[in-house]
Amino acid sequence: MLPRKFIGAWMLVFLVIFPNIFNLCTSQLEPRWGVKKRHVMRKKVRKMFYHAYDNYMNYAFPHDELKPITKSFTDSLSELGNLKLEHLPQHYKGSALTLIESLSSLLILGNSTEFERAVLWLSDNLTFDVDARVNLFECNIRVLGGLVSAHILATDSTNRLVHGVYENQLLILAEDLGKRFLPAFNTPTGLPYAWINLKYGVMVDETTETSTSGCGSLILEMGALSRLTGDPTYESVAIRALRKLWSMRSSLNLLGTTLDVVTGDWIEYSSGIGAGVDSFYEYLFKAHILFGKEEFWRMFHSAYLAVQKYFRHGPWYHEADMRTGKATYWQLTSLQAFWPGLQVLVGDIAAANSSHREFFHVWEKFGVLPERYLLDHQMLHPTEKYYPLRPELAESTFYLYQATKDSWYLKVGESIVNSLNLYTKVEGGYASIKDVTTKRLEDHQHSFFLAETCKYLYLLFDDSFLVDRNYIFTTEGHPLPVLSDWHERLPDTYLPTNWSFAQSEKQARRASAMSLQVCPATTKVNSGGHDNQQVESACHIHDARADHRCFTDEDCGVDSTTCRRRSCSMAGYCGLWLLI
């Protein structure tokens, strides 16, 4: 028997020569480690949701949103998008906004009993015949979207509600709200006013300024309302506005941020993928998926290529002038963090992964994601240091995990959950952060925290709700089913019965790390009887040059084995120099 010191020496030699024997791939550990971890995290997110929801129901319901620090409420529907807090209603007492926003989340968490109770309360008590001036975009994505989505879930064949208690009450409410939106579209251009009074329509001397998102992100909710009611009016006004907006693009296929709905002139020519424009891009592609219109795809494809050409700088996206394509503002905004999730739907996984990692790096730096970060100065915006519990990073993390099954994204989700509990949880709910540097809190729990933030985090760790179902999530996180009945019918020429087929040799399908869910780098797999082939990592981004020469770090990609950013050495070669 060898002396203990010799055994220790041999073990040291073994570890030096064969270090990779203990470097097990995360995806190989996933079935054992991941199931246990996801179970723990699912319970944490469920606890988060109910801490926020129960406190809303106890201290704020039926008002719009919770003030968690003072355990009171705010009737904020008329304040959304109203930065100057102008023309606030005198007698508006709320529309149970947070309850509406929570409906689909309740079902995703498996609470059909509370879902049913909420639906019945809304059926008996909710009315939109109120003298309140609201933002069309915000009311559309939060209220109309919440009602339409919940109606679909309530009538799902898997039977979410006790038989006989639901008679399309939510759809009736949604249609009533949709009709109240229609006067906003009565403009010379067809572009809707940004503001509408739910009782009286467009007010005298109403502002004619709106945003690209405000008039270009209505098609999912209003299109779904038309499909459900059989009334094409809602979809037609939304499409008319979208087409007009697209016709106003520059020769570079770029759009600005704000415009005049009466004259059709641009007011702000600079734009990016963040506030004021973000959901325009999102809805072009999601509308193509939901309704099958080729027109939406053509718009999106042109717009997406323009974004990549004029806004992208490495993993970041700056803003640019729509007329010239020249950069205007070099800044990260928290709303931009939705973009990697959209890129996953498009299939541009490498670009999505690259941007997502940079957003998460900023999250780690501050503990949360600041509203605005100046990239050119590497500093926070002096007045926009807040974090209002936004969901966009959690959303993109969910999409990337679904696409890659890389458990690194579970760790990102865990970090987000831990930060939310550490910095924003108070006795009366979850509070927004006023200053990310000091973690000073603000007395506001936004409804989207329940509609989106908690929902995407829960789905990251438990996606059982999505099994055998196909949904598109609106920009407010409300699920809409992808149904063949909602798709445009193709002309007979395009149907399979009219196709002619040519014989061709069977092509071997190229394996990928995402489809095979294997480790990066050195793993070889046998695919369908074909010869072993090298599998590329889902996180791998190639260096700009095949010889790995570089001038700056921007010429270097992401390492396939460690998923870490490579950097440029003083000698001009890309590598993991920062790790040496």
Coordinates of C-alpha atoms in Angstrom, one line a residue:
M1 CA 0.0 0.0 0.0
L2 CA 1.4 3.4 -1.0
P3 CA 2.1 6.0 1.7
R4 CA -0.5 8.8 2.0
K5 CA 2.0 11.4 0.8
F6 CA 2.6 9.4 -2.5
I7 CA -1.2 9.1 -3.0
G8 CA -1.5 12.9 -2.7
A9 CA 1.4 13.4 -5.1
W10 CA -0.2 11.1 -7.7
M11 CA -3.5 12.8 -7.3
L12 CA -1.8 16.2 -8.0
V13 CA -0.1 14.9 -11.1
F14 CA -3.4 13.3 -12.3
L15 CA -5.3 16.6 -11.9
V16 CA -2.5 18.6 -13.7
I17 CA -2.4 16.2 -16.6
F18 CA -6.1 15.4 -16.9
P19 CA -7.9 18.5 -15.5
N20 CA -10.9 18.1 -17.9
I21 CA -11.9 14.8 -16.4
F22 CA -13.6 16.8 -13.6
N23 CA -14.8 19.7 -15.9
L24 CA -18.2 18.1 -16.5
C25 CA -20.4 19.8 -19.0
T26 CA -23.2 21.9 -17.6
S27 CA -25.7 20.3 -20.0
Q28 CA -24.6 16.8 -18.8
L29 CA -25.3 17.8 -15.3
E30 CA -28.6 19.4 -16.2
P31 CA -30.9 16.4 -15.8
R32 CA -29.7 15.9 -12.2
W33 CA -28.6 19.4 -11.0
G34 CA -31.1 21.3 -13.1
V35 CA -34.3 19.6 -11.9
K36 CA -33.5 20.2 -8.2
K37 CA -32.3 23.7 -8.8
R38 CA -35.3 24.6 -10.9
H39 CA -37.7 23.2 -8.2
V40 CA -36.1 25.5 -5.6
M41 CA -36.1 28.5 -7.8
R42 CA -39.7 27.9 -8.9
K43 CA -40.8 28.0 -5.3
K44 CA -38.8 31.3 -4.8
V45 CA -40.5 32.9 -7.7
R46 CA -43.9 31.7 -6.7
K47 CA -43.3 33.2 -3.3
M48 CA -42.3 36.4 -4.9
F49 CA -45.4 36.6 -7.0
Y50 CA -47.8 36.0 -4.1
H51 CA -46.0 38.4 -1.9
A52 CA -46.6 41.1 -4.5
Y53 CA -50.1 39.9 -5.5
D54 CA -51.5 39.3 -1.9
N55 CA -50.3 42.7 -0.8
Y56 CA -51.9 44.3 -3.8
M57 CA -55.2 42.6 -3.0
N58 CA -54.9 43.5 0.7
Y59 CA -53.9 47.2 0.4
A60 CA -54.7 48.4 -3.1
F61 CA -57.4 46.4 -4.9
P62 CA -59.6 47.5 -6.7
H63 CA -57.4 50.5 -7.4
D64 CA -54.7 50.2 -10.1
E65 CA -51.4 49.7 -8.5
L66 CA -49.9 49.1 -5.1
K67 CA -47.7 51.5 -3.1
P68 CA -45.8 48.8 -1.1
I69 CA -43.9 51.0 1.3
T70 CA -46.9 52.9 2.7
K71 CA -49.3 49.9 2.0
S72 CA -51.6 52.1 0.0
F73 CA -52.6 52.5 -3.6
T74 CA -52.4 54.7 -6.7
D75 CA -55.0 55.0 -9.5
S76 CA -52.2 55.2 -12.1
L77 CA -53.9 54.2 -15.4
S78 CA -54.2 57.8 -16.4
E79 CA -50.6 58.5 -15.3
L80 CA -49.0 55.9 -17.5
G81 CA -47.0 57.7 -20.2
N82 CA -48.1 61.0 -18.7
L83 CA -44.7 62.3 -17.6
K84 CA -46.0 65.8 -16.8
L85 CA -49.1 64.4 -15.0
E86 CA -51.4 66.6 -17.1
H87 CA -55.2 66.4 -17.3
L88 CA -55.5 63.9 -14.5
P89 CA -59.1 62.8 -13.8
Q90 CA -60.8 64.1 -10.7
H91 CA -63.2 61.2 -9.9
Y92 CA -61.4 58.1 -11.3
K93 CA -61.1 55.4 -8.7
G94 CA -59.2 52.8 -10.6
S95 CA -59.8 49.8 -12.9
A96 CA -58.2 47.0 -11.0
L97 CA -55.3 47.3 -13.4
T98 CA -52.9 45.0 -11.4
L99 CA -55.6 42.3 -11.2
I100 CA -56.2 42.4 -14.9
E101 CA -52.4 42.2 -15.5
S102 CA -52.2 39.2 -13.1
L103 CA -54.8 37.0 -14.7
S104 CA -52.6 34.9 -17.1
S105 CA -49.8 34.8 -14.4
L106 CA -52.3 33.1 -12.0
L107 CA -53.0 30.4 -14.5
I108 CA -49.4 29.9 -15.4
L109 CA -48.7 29.4 -11.7
G110 CA -51.6 26.9 -11.6
N111 CA -54.0 28.9 -9.5
S112 CA -57.3 28.4 -11.5
T113 CA -59.3 29.0 -8.3
E114 CA -58.0 32.6 -7.9
F115 CA -58.2 33.1 -11.7
E116 CA -61.9 32.2 -11.6
R117 CA -62.5 34.5 -8.6
A118 CA -60.8 37.4 -10.4
V119 CA -62.7 36.8 -13.7
L120 CA -66.0 36.8 -11.9
W121 CA -65.2 40.0 -10.0
L122 CA -64.2 41.8 -13.1
S123 CA -67.3 40.5 -14.9
D124 CA -69.5 42.0 -12.3
N125 CA -67.7 45.2 -11.4
L126 CA -65.4 46.5 -14.2
T127 CA -66.6 49.4 -16.4
F128 CA -64.8 51.6 -18.8
D129 CA -67.5 54.3 -18.9
V130 CA -65.3 56.6 -16.9
D131 CA -64.1 60.1 -17.4
A132 CA -60.4 59.3 -17.6
R133 CA -57.8 60.3 -20.2
V134 CA -55.5 57.4 -20.8
N135 CA -52.6 56.6 -23.0
L136 CA -53.8 54.5 -25.9
F137 CA -50.6 52.4 -26.1
E138 CA -50.4 51.6 -22.4
C139 CA -54.1 50.9 -22.1
N140 CA -54.0 48.6 -25.1
I141 CA -51.1 46.5 -24.0
R142 CA -52.1 46.3 -20.3
V143 CA -55.9 46.3 -20.2
L144 CA -57.1 45.2 -23.7
G145 CA -54.2 42.7 -23.9
G146 CA -54.9 41.3 -20.4
L147 CA -58.6 40.9 -21.1
V148 CA -58.2 39.3 -24.5
S149 CA -55.6 36.9 -23.3
A150 CA -57.6 35.9 -20.2
H151 CA -60.7 35.3 -22.2
I152 CA -58.8 32.9 -24.5
L153 CA -57.4 31.1 -21.4
A154 CA -60.8 31.0 -19.8
T155 CA -62.3 29.3 -22.8
D156 CA -59.4 26.9 -23.4
S157 CA -60.5 23.4 -24.0
T158 CA -58.4 22.1 -21.1
N159 CA -61.2 24.0 -19.1
R160 CA -59.7 26.6 -16.8
L161 CA -63.1 27.6 -15.3
V162 CA -66.0 25.7 -13.7
H163 CA -68.4 24.9 -16.5
G164 CA -71.2 27.4 -16.8
V165 CA -69.7 30.3 -14.8
Y166 CA -68.1 32.0 -17.8
E167 CA -70.1 33.4 -20.7
N168 CA -67.5 35.6 -22.5
Q169 CA -67.7 38.4 -20.0
L170 CA -64.0 39.4 -20.5
L171 CA -64.5 39.5 -24.3
I172 CA -67.5 41.7 -23.9
L173 CA -65.4 44.0 -21.7
A174 CA -62.6 43.9 -24.2
E175 CA -64.9 44.8 -27.1
D176 CA -66.3 47.7 -25.2
L177 CA -62.8 49.0 -24.6
G178 CA -61.8 48.5 -28.2
K179 CA -64.8 50.6 -29.4
R180 CA -63.7 53.3 -27.0
F181 CA -60.2 53.3 -28.7
L182 CA -61.6 53.8 -32.3
P183 CA -62.1 57.6 -32.1
A184 CA -58.3 58.0 -31.6
F185 CA -57.8 56.7 -35.2
N186 CA -59.9 59.4 -36.8
T187 CA -57.0 61.5 -38.1
P188 CA -56.0 62.5 -41.7
T189 CA -53.2 60.0 -41.6
G190 CA -54.9 57.1 -39.9
L191 CA -52.2 57.3 -37.2
P192 CA -53.9 57.3 -33.8
Y193 CA -53.8 60.0 -31.1
A194 CA -51.6 59.0 -28.2
W195 CA -54.4 59.9 -25.7
I196 CA -58.1 59.1 -25.5
N197 CA -60.7 59.8 -22.9
L198 CA -62.6 56.6 -22.2
K199 CA -65.9 58.4 -21.8
Y200 CA -65.7 61.3 -24.3
G201 CA -63.2 60.3 -26.9
V202 CA -60.4 62.6 -28.2
M203 CA -60.4 65.8 -26.2
V204 CA -60.4 69.3 -27.7
D205 CA -56.8 70.6 -28.3
E206 CA -55.4 67.2 -27.6
T207 CA -51.7 66.8 -28.4
T208 CA -51.0 65.4 -31.9
E209 CA -47.6 64.1 -30.9
T210 CA -47.1 60.3 -30.5
S211 CA -44.3 57.7 -30.6
T212 CA -43.5 55.1 -33.1
S213 CA -44.3 52.4 -30.5
G214 CA -47.5 54.2 -29.6
C215 CA -49.1 53.9 -33.1
G216 CA -47.2 50.9 -34.4
S217 CA -47.7 48.4 -31.5
L218 CA -51.5 47.9 -31.5
I219 CA -51.8 45.0 -34.0
L220 CA -51.6 42.0 -31.7
E221 CA -54.3 43.0 -29.3
M222 CA -56.6 44.7 -31.7
G223 CA -56.0 42.0 -34.3
A224 CA -56.9 39.3 -31.8
L225 CA -60.0 41.2 -30.8
S226 CA -61.2 41.2 -34.4
R227 CA -60.6 37.5 -34.7
L228 CA -62.5 36.8 -31.5
T229 CA -65.5 39.1 -32.2
G230 CA -65.7 38.7 -36.0
D231 CA -65.6 42.5 -36.3
P232 CA -62.6 43.4 -38.7
T233 CA -62.7 47.1 -37.6
Y234 CA -60.1 46.8 -34.8
E235 CA -57.6 45.0 -36.9
S236 CA -58.1 47.2 -40.0
V237 CA -57.4 50.5 -38.1
A238 CA -54.3 49.0 -36.5
I239 CA -53.0 47.8 -39.8
R240 CA -53.8 51.1 -41.5
A241 CA -51.7 52.9 -38.9
L242 CA -48.9 50.4 -39.2
R243 CA -48.8 50.7 -43.0
K244 CA -48.8 54.5 -42.8
L245 CA -46.0 54.4 -40.2
W246 CA -43.9 52.1 -42.4
S247 CA -44.5 54.4 -45.4
M248 CA -42.8 57.2 -43.4
R249 CA -39.5 55.3 -43.1
S250 CA -36.4 56.8 -44.6
S251 CA -34.5 55.5 -47.6
L252 CA -32.3 53.6 -45.1
N253 CA -35.4 51.8 -43.8
L254 CA -35.1 53.6 -40.4
L255 CA -37.8 55.4 -38.5
G256 CA -37.7 58.2 -35.9
T257 CA -39.1 58.2 -32.4
T258 CA -41.9 60.7 -32.3
L259 CA -44.2 62.1 -35.0
D260 CA -47.3 64.2 -35.6
V261 CA -50.5 62.2 -36.2
V262 CA -52.2 65.0 -38.1
T263 CA -49.5 66.1 -40.5
G264 CA -47.5 62.8 -40.7
D265 CA -44.3 64.6 -40.1
W266 CA -41.5 63.3 -37.9
I267 CA -40.6 65.3 -34.8
E268 CA -37.7 63.3 -33.4
Y269 CA -35.4 61.8 -36.1
S270 CA -33.1 60.0 -33.8
S271 CA -34.1 56.5 -32.7
G272 CA -32.8 53.1 -31.7
I273 CA -34.3 49.9 -30.3
G274 CA -35.3 51.3 -26.9
A275 CA -38.0 53.5 -25.5
G276 CA -40.4 54.9 -28.1
V277 CA -39.6 52.4 -30.8
D278 CA -38.9 49.0 -29.1
S279 CA -42.3 47.3 -29.4
F280 CA -42.7 48.4 -33.1
Y281 CA -40.0 46.0 -34.1
E282 CA -41.4 43.3 -31.7
Y283 CA -44.9 43.5 -33.1
L284 CA -43.9 43.4 -36.7
F285 CA -42.4 39.9 -36.2
K286 CA -44.9 38.6 -33.7
A287 CA -47.8 39.7 -35.9
H288 CA -46.3 37.7 -38.7
I289 CA -46.2 34.7 -36.5
L290 CA -49.7 35.2 -35.0
F291 CA -51.5 36.1 -38.2
G292 CA -49.3 34.7 -41.0
K293 CA -49.3 37.8 -43.1
E294 CA -46.3 37.9 -45.4
E295 CA -46.5 41.8 -45.4
F296 CA -45.5 41.9 -41.7
W297 CA -42.5 39.7 -42.4
R298 CA -41.3 41.9 -45.3
M299 CA -41.5 45.0 -43.1
F300 CA -39.7 43.3 -40.2
H301 CA -37.0 41.8 -42.4
S302 CA -36.1 45.2 -43.9
A303 CA -36.3 46.9 -40.5
Y304 CA -34.1 44.3 -38.8
L305 CA -31.4 44.5 -41.4
A306 CA -31.4 48.3 -41.0
V307 CA -31.0 48.0 -37.3
Q308 CA -28.1 45.6 -37.6
K309 CA -26.4 48.0 -40.2
Y310 CA -26.9 51.3 -38.5
F311 CA -27.5 50.8 -34.8
R312 CA -25.3 47.8 -33.9
H313 CA -21.9 48.3 -32.5
G314 CA -20.5 44.9 -31.3
P315 CA -22.9 43.6 -28.7
W316 CA -24.4 47.1 -28.1
Y317 CA -27.0 49.1 -30.0
H318 CA -26.7 52.9 -30.1
E319 CA -29.1 55.4 -31.5
A320 CA -28.9 57.0 -35.0
D321 CA -30.5 59.6 -37.2
M322 CA -33.0 58.0 -39.4
R323 CA -32.0 60.2 -42.4
T324 CA -28.3 59.6 -42.4
G325 CA -27.7 56.6 -40.2
K326 CA -25.1 58.5 -38.2
A327 CA -24.8 57.7 -34.5
T328 CA -26.5 60.2 -32.2
Y329 CA -26.6 58.8 -28.6
W330 CA -24.4 56.0 -27.3
Q331 CA -26.5 54.7 -24.4
L332 CA -27.9 51.6 -23.0
T333 CA -31.6 51.8 -21.9
S334 CA -33.2 49.0 -19.8
L335 CA -36.0 48.6 -22.4
Q336 CA -33.4 47.5 -25.0
A337 CA -32.9 44.3 -23.0
F338 CA -36.0 42.8 -24.7
W339 CA -34.0 42.7 -28.0
P340 CA -32.1 39.4 -27.4
G341 CA -35.5 37.7 -26.7
L342 CA -36.8 38.9 -30.1
Q343 CA -33.6 37.8 -31.8
V344 CA -34.2 34.3 -30.4
L345 CA -37.6 34.2 -32.1
V346 CA -35.8 35.3 -35.3
G347 CA -33.2 32.6 -34.9
D348 CA -30.2 35.0 -34.5
I349 CA -29.0 33.2 -31.4
A350 CA -25.3 34.3 -31.5
A351 CA -26.2 37.9 -31.6
A352 CA -28.8 37.5 -28.9
N353 CA -26.4 35.7 -26.6
S354 CA -23.7 38.4 -27.1
S355 CA -26.0 41.3 -26.2
H356 CA -27.7 39.5 -23.4
R357 CA -24.3 38.8 -21.7
E358 CA -23.5 42.5 -21.8
F359 CA -26.8 43.5 -20.3
F360 CA -26.3 40.9 -17.5
H361 CA -22.8 42.3 -16.9
V362 CA -24.4 45.8 -16.3
W363 CA -27.0 44.1 -14.0
E364 CA -24.1 42.5 -12.0
K365 CA -22.3 45.8 -11.8
F366 CA -25.3 47.6 -10.2
G367 CA -27.3 44.7 -8.7
V368 CA -30.1 45.7 -11.0
L369 CA -30.4 47.2 -14.5
P370 CA -30.4 51.0 -14.5
E371 CA -32.9 52.8 -16.8
R372 CA -30.1 54.5 -18.8
Y373 CA -26.4 54.0 -18.9
L374 CA -24.1 56.2 -21.1
L375 CA -21.9 53.9 -23.0
D376 CA -19.5 56.6 -24.3
H377 CA -18.8 57.8 -20.8
Q378 CA -19.2 54.5 -19.0
M379 CA -21.4 56.1 -16.4
L380 CA -25.0 56.3 -15.3
H381 CA -27.3 58.9 -16.8
P382 CA -27.4 61.6 -14.1
T383 CA -31.2 61.7 -13.8
E384 CA -32.3 58.3 -14.9
K385 CA -30.7 56.0 -12.3
Y386 CA -33.9 54.2 -11.4
Y387 CA -35.0 50.6 -11.8
P388 CA -38.8 50.2 -11.8
L389 CA -38.9 46.3 -11.6
R390 CA -38.6 46.0 -15.4
P391 CA -39.0 42.5 -16.9
E392 CA -37.0 42.8 -20.1
L393 CA -33.7 41.0 -19.0
A394 CA -35.7 38.2 -17.4
E395 CA -37.7 37.9 -20.6
S396 CA -34.6 37.5 -22.8
T397 CA -33.1 35.1 -20.3
F398 CA -36.2 32.9 -20.6
Y399 CA -36.1 32.9 -24.4
L400 CA -32.4 32.1 -24.6
Y401 CA -32.8 29.2 -22.1
Q402 CA -35.6 27.8 -24.2
A403 CA -33.5 28.0 -27.3
T404 CA -30.2 26.7 -25.9
K405 CA -31.1 24.8 -22.7
D406 CA -27.8 26.2 -21.4
S407 CA -28.1 26.1 -17.6
W408 CA -26.0 29.3 -17.4
Y409 CA -29.3 31.1 -18.1
L410 CA -30.8 29.5 -15.0
K411 CA -28.0 31.0 -13.0
V412 CA -28.8 34.4 -14.5
G413 CA -32.4 33.9 -13.5
E414 CA -31.3 33.0 -10.0
S415 CA -29.2 36.1 -9.8
I416 CA -32.2 38.3 -10.9
V417 CA -34.4 36.7 -8.3
N418 CA -31.9 37.1 -5.5
S419 CA -31.3 40.8 -6.4
L420 CA -35.1 41.5 -6.5
N421 CA -35.5 39.9 -3.0
L422 CA -32.4 41.6 -1.7
Y423 CA -33.0 45.2 -2.9
T424 CA -36.7 45.6 -3.7
K425 CA -38.7 43.4 -1.3
V426 CA -40.4 45.2 1.5
E427 CA -43.1 44.1 4.0
G428 CA -45.9 45.4 1.7
G429 CA -44.7 44.1 -1.6
Y430 CA -41.9 44.9 -4.1
A431 CA -40.8 48.6 -4.5
S432 CA -39.1 50.2 -7.4
I433 CA -35.6 51.5 -7.0
K434 CA -35.1 55.3 -7.3
D435 CA -31.3 55.2 -7.4
V436 CA -29.4 52.0 -8.3
T437 CA -26.2 53.3 -6.7
T438 CA -27.8 53.8 -3.3
K439 CA -30.7 51.4 -3.7
R440 CA -33.0 54.1 -2.4
L441 CA -36.6 52.9 -2.9
E442 CA -39.6 54.4 -4.5
D443 CA -43.2 53.6 -3.3
H444 CA -44.5 52.0 -6.4
Q445 CA -45.1 48.4 -7.5
H446 CA -45.8 48.5 -11.2
S447 CA -48.4 46.1 -12.6
F448 CA -46.0 44.7 -15.1
F449 CA -44.0 43.2 -12.2
L450 CA -46.8 40.6 -11.9
A451 CA -47.7 40.5 -15.6
E452 CA -44.1 40.0 -16.9
T453 CA -41.2 40.0 -14.4
C454 CA -42.5 37.2 -12.2
K455 CA -44.1 35.4 -15.1
Y456 CA -40.9 35.1 -17.2
L457 CA -38.9 34.1 -14.2
Y458 CA -41.4 31.4 -13.3
L459 CA -41.4 30.1 -16.9
L460 CA -37.6 30.0 -16.9
F461 CA -37.7 27.5 -14.1
D462 CA -41.0 25.8 -14.9
D463 CA -42.3 25.9 -18.5
S464 CA -44.9 23.1 -18.0
F465 CA -47.7 25.6 -18.9
L466 CA -46.2 25.8 -22.4
V467 CA -46.1 22.0 -23.0
D468 CA -48.0 21.1 -26.2
R469 CA -49.1 24.7 -26.6
N470 CA -47.8 27.4 -28.9
Y471 CA -48.1 31.0 -27.6
I472 CA -46.8 34.4 -28.6
F473 CA -46.4 36.8 -25.7
T474 CA -47.4 40.4 -26.2
T475 CA -45.1 43.2 -25.1
E476 CA -46.8 43.1 -21.8
G477 CA -46.3 39.4 -21.4
H478 CA -49.9 38.3 -22.1
P479 CA -50.0 35.0 -24.0
L480 CA -51.9 34.7 -27.3
P481 CA -52.2 31.3 -29.0
V482 CA -50.9 30.8 -32.5
L483 CA -53.9 29.3 -34.3
S484 CA -54.1 28.2 -37.9
D485 CA -57.6 29.7 -38.0
W486 CA -56.1 33.1 -37.5
H487 CA -53.6 32.8 -40.3
E488 CA -54.1 34.1 -43.8
R489 CA -55.1 31.4 -46.3
L490 CA -52.4 30.8 -48.9
P491 CA -53.5 30.8 -52.6
D492 CA -54.0 27.2 -54.0
T493 CA -50.8 27.6 -56.0
Y494 CA -48.9 27.4 -52.7
L495 CA -50.6 24.4 -51.2
P496 CA -48.7 21.1 -51.1
T497 CA -51.2 19.3 -53.4
N498 CA -49.9 21.6 -56.2
W499 CA -46.3 21.1 -55.5
S500 CA -44.0 19.1 -57.8
F501 CA -41.0 17.3 -56.3
A502 CA -37.6 16.6 -57.6
Q503 CA -35.6 13.6 -56.5
S504 CA -32.4 14.6 -54.7
E505 CA -29.8 12.9 -52.6
K506 CA -30.6 12.9 -48.9
Q507 CA -28.6 15.7 -47.2
A508 CA -27.0 15.1 -43.8
R509 CA -28.4 17.5 -41.3
R510 CA -25.8 19.7 -39.7
A511 CA -25.9 19.3 -35.9
S512 CA -25.8 22.2 -33.6
A513 CA -25.1 22.6 -29.9
M514 CA -28.6 24.0 -29.4
S515 CA -30.4 21.2 -31.2
L516 CA -28.3 18.5 -29.5
Q517 CA -28.0 20.2 -26.2
V518 CA -24.4 19.1 -25.7
C519 CA -21.3 20.7 -24.2
P520 CA -19.4 23.3 -26.2
A521 CA -16.1 22.8 -27.9
T522 CA -14.6 19.4 -27.7
T523 CA -17.6 17.2 -27.8
K524 CA -18.2 15.0 -30.8
V525 CA -21.6 13.4 -31.4
N526 CA -23.0 10.7 -33.7
S527 CA -25.9 12.2 -35.6
G528 CA -28.3 9.8 -37.2
G529 CA -25.7 7.3 -38.2
H530 CA -23.5 9.8 -39.8
D531 CA -19.8 10.2 -39.0
N532 CA -18.9 11.9 -35.8
Q533 CA -18.9 15.6 -36.3
Q534 CA -17.6 18.6 -34.3
V535 CA -20.4 20.5 -32.6
E536 CA -20.2 24.3 -32.3
S537 CA -21.1 25.9 -29.0
A538 CA -24.3 27.9 -28.8
C539 CA -22.4 30.8 -27.2
H540 CA -19.5 30.7 -29.7
I541 CA -18.9 33.9 -31.6
H542 CA -16.0 33.7 -34.1
D543 CA -13.2 36.2 -34.2
A544 CA -13.5 38.7 -37.0
R545 CA -10.5 37.2 -38.9
A546 CA -9.8 33.6 -39.5
D547 CA -6.1 34.0 -38.5
H548 CA -7.3 35.5 -35.2
R549 CA -5.3 38.7 -35.8
C550 CA -6.9 41.9 -34.2
F551 CA -6.5 45.6 -33.7
T552 CA -9.0 46.0 -30.8
D553 CA -11.2 43.8 -28.6
E554 CA -14.1 44.4 -31.0
D555 CA -12.3 42.1 -33.4
C556 CA -12.5 39.2 -31.0
G557 CA -15.4 36.9 -30.3
V558 CA -16.7 34.6 -27.6
D559 CA -14.7 31.5 -26.6
S560 CA -16.6 28.2 -27.3
T561 CA -15.4 26.3 -24.2
T562 CA -15.8 28.9 -21.5
C563 CA -18.4 31.3 -23.1
R564 CA -16.1 34.2 -22.1
R565 CA -15.3 37.2 -24.2
R566 CA -11.9 37.0 -25.9
S567 CA -9.7 40.1 -25.9
C568 CA -6.9 41.5 -28.2
S569 CA -3.3 41.1 -26.9
M570 CA -0.6 43.7 -27.3
A571 CA 0.9 41.4 -30.0
G572 CA -2.4 41.6 -32.0
Y573 CA -3.9 38.2 -31.4
C574 CA -7.3 37.2 -30.0
G575 CA -7.4 35.0 -26.9
L576 CA -8.4 34.6 -23.3
W577 CA -5.6 36.8 -22.2
L578 CA -7.5 38.3 -19.2
L579 CA -7.6 34.9 -17.6
I580 CA -3.9 34.3 -17.7

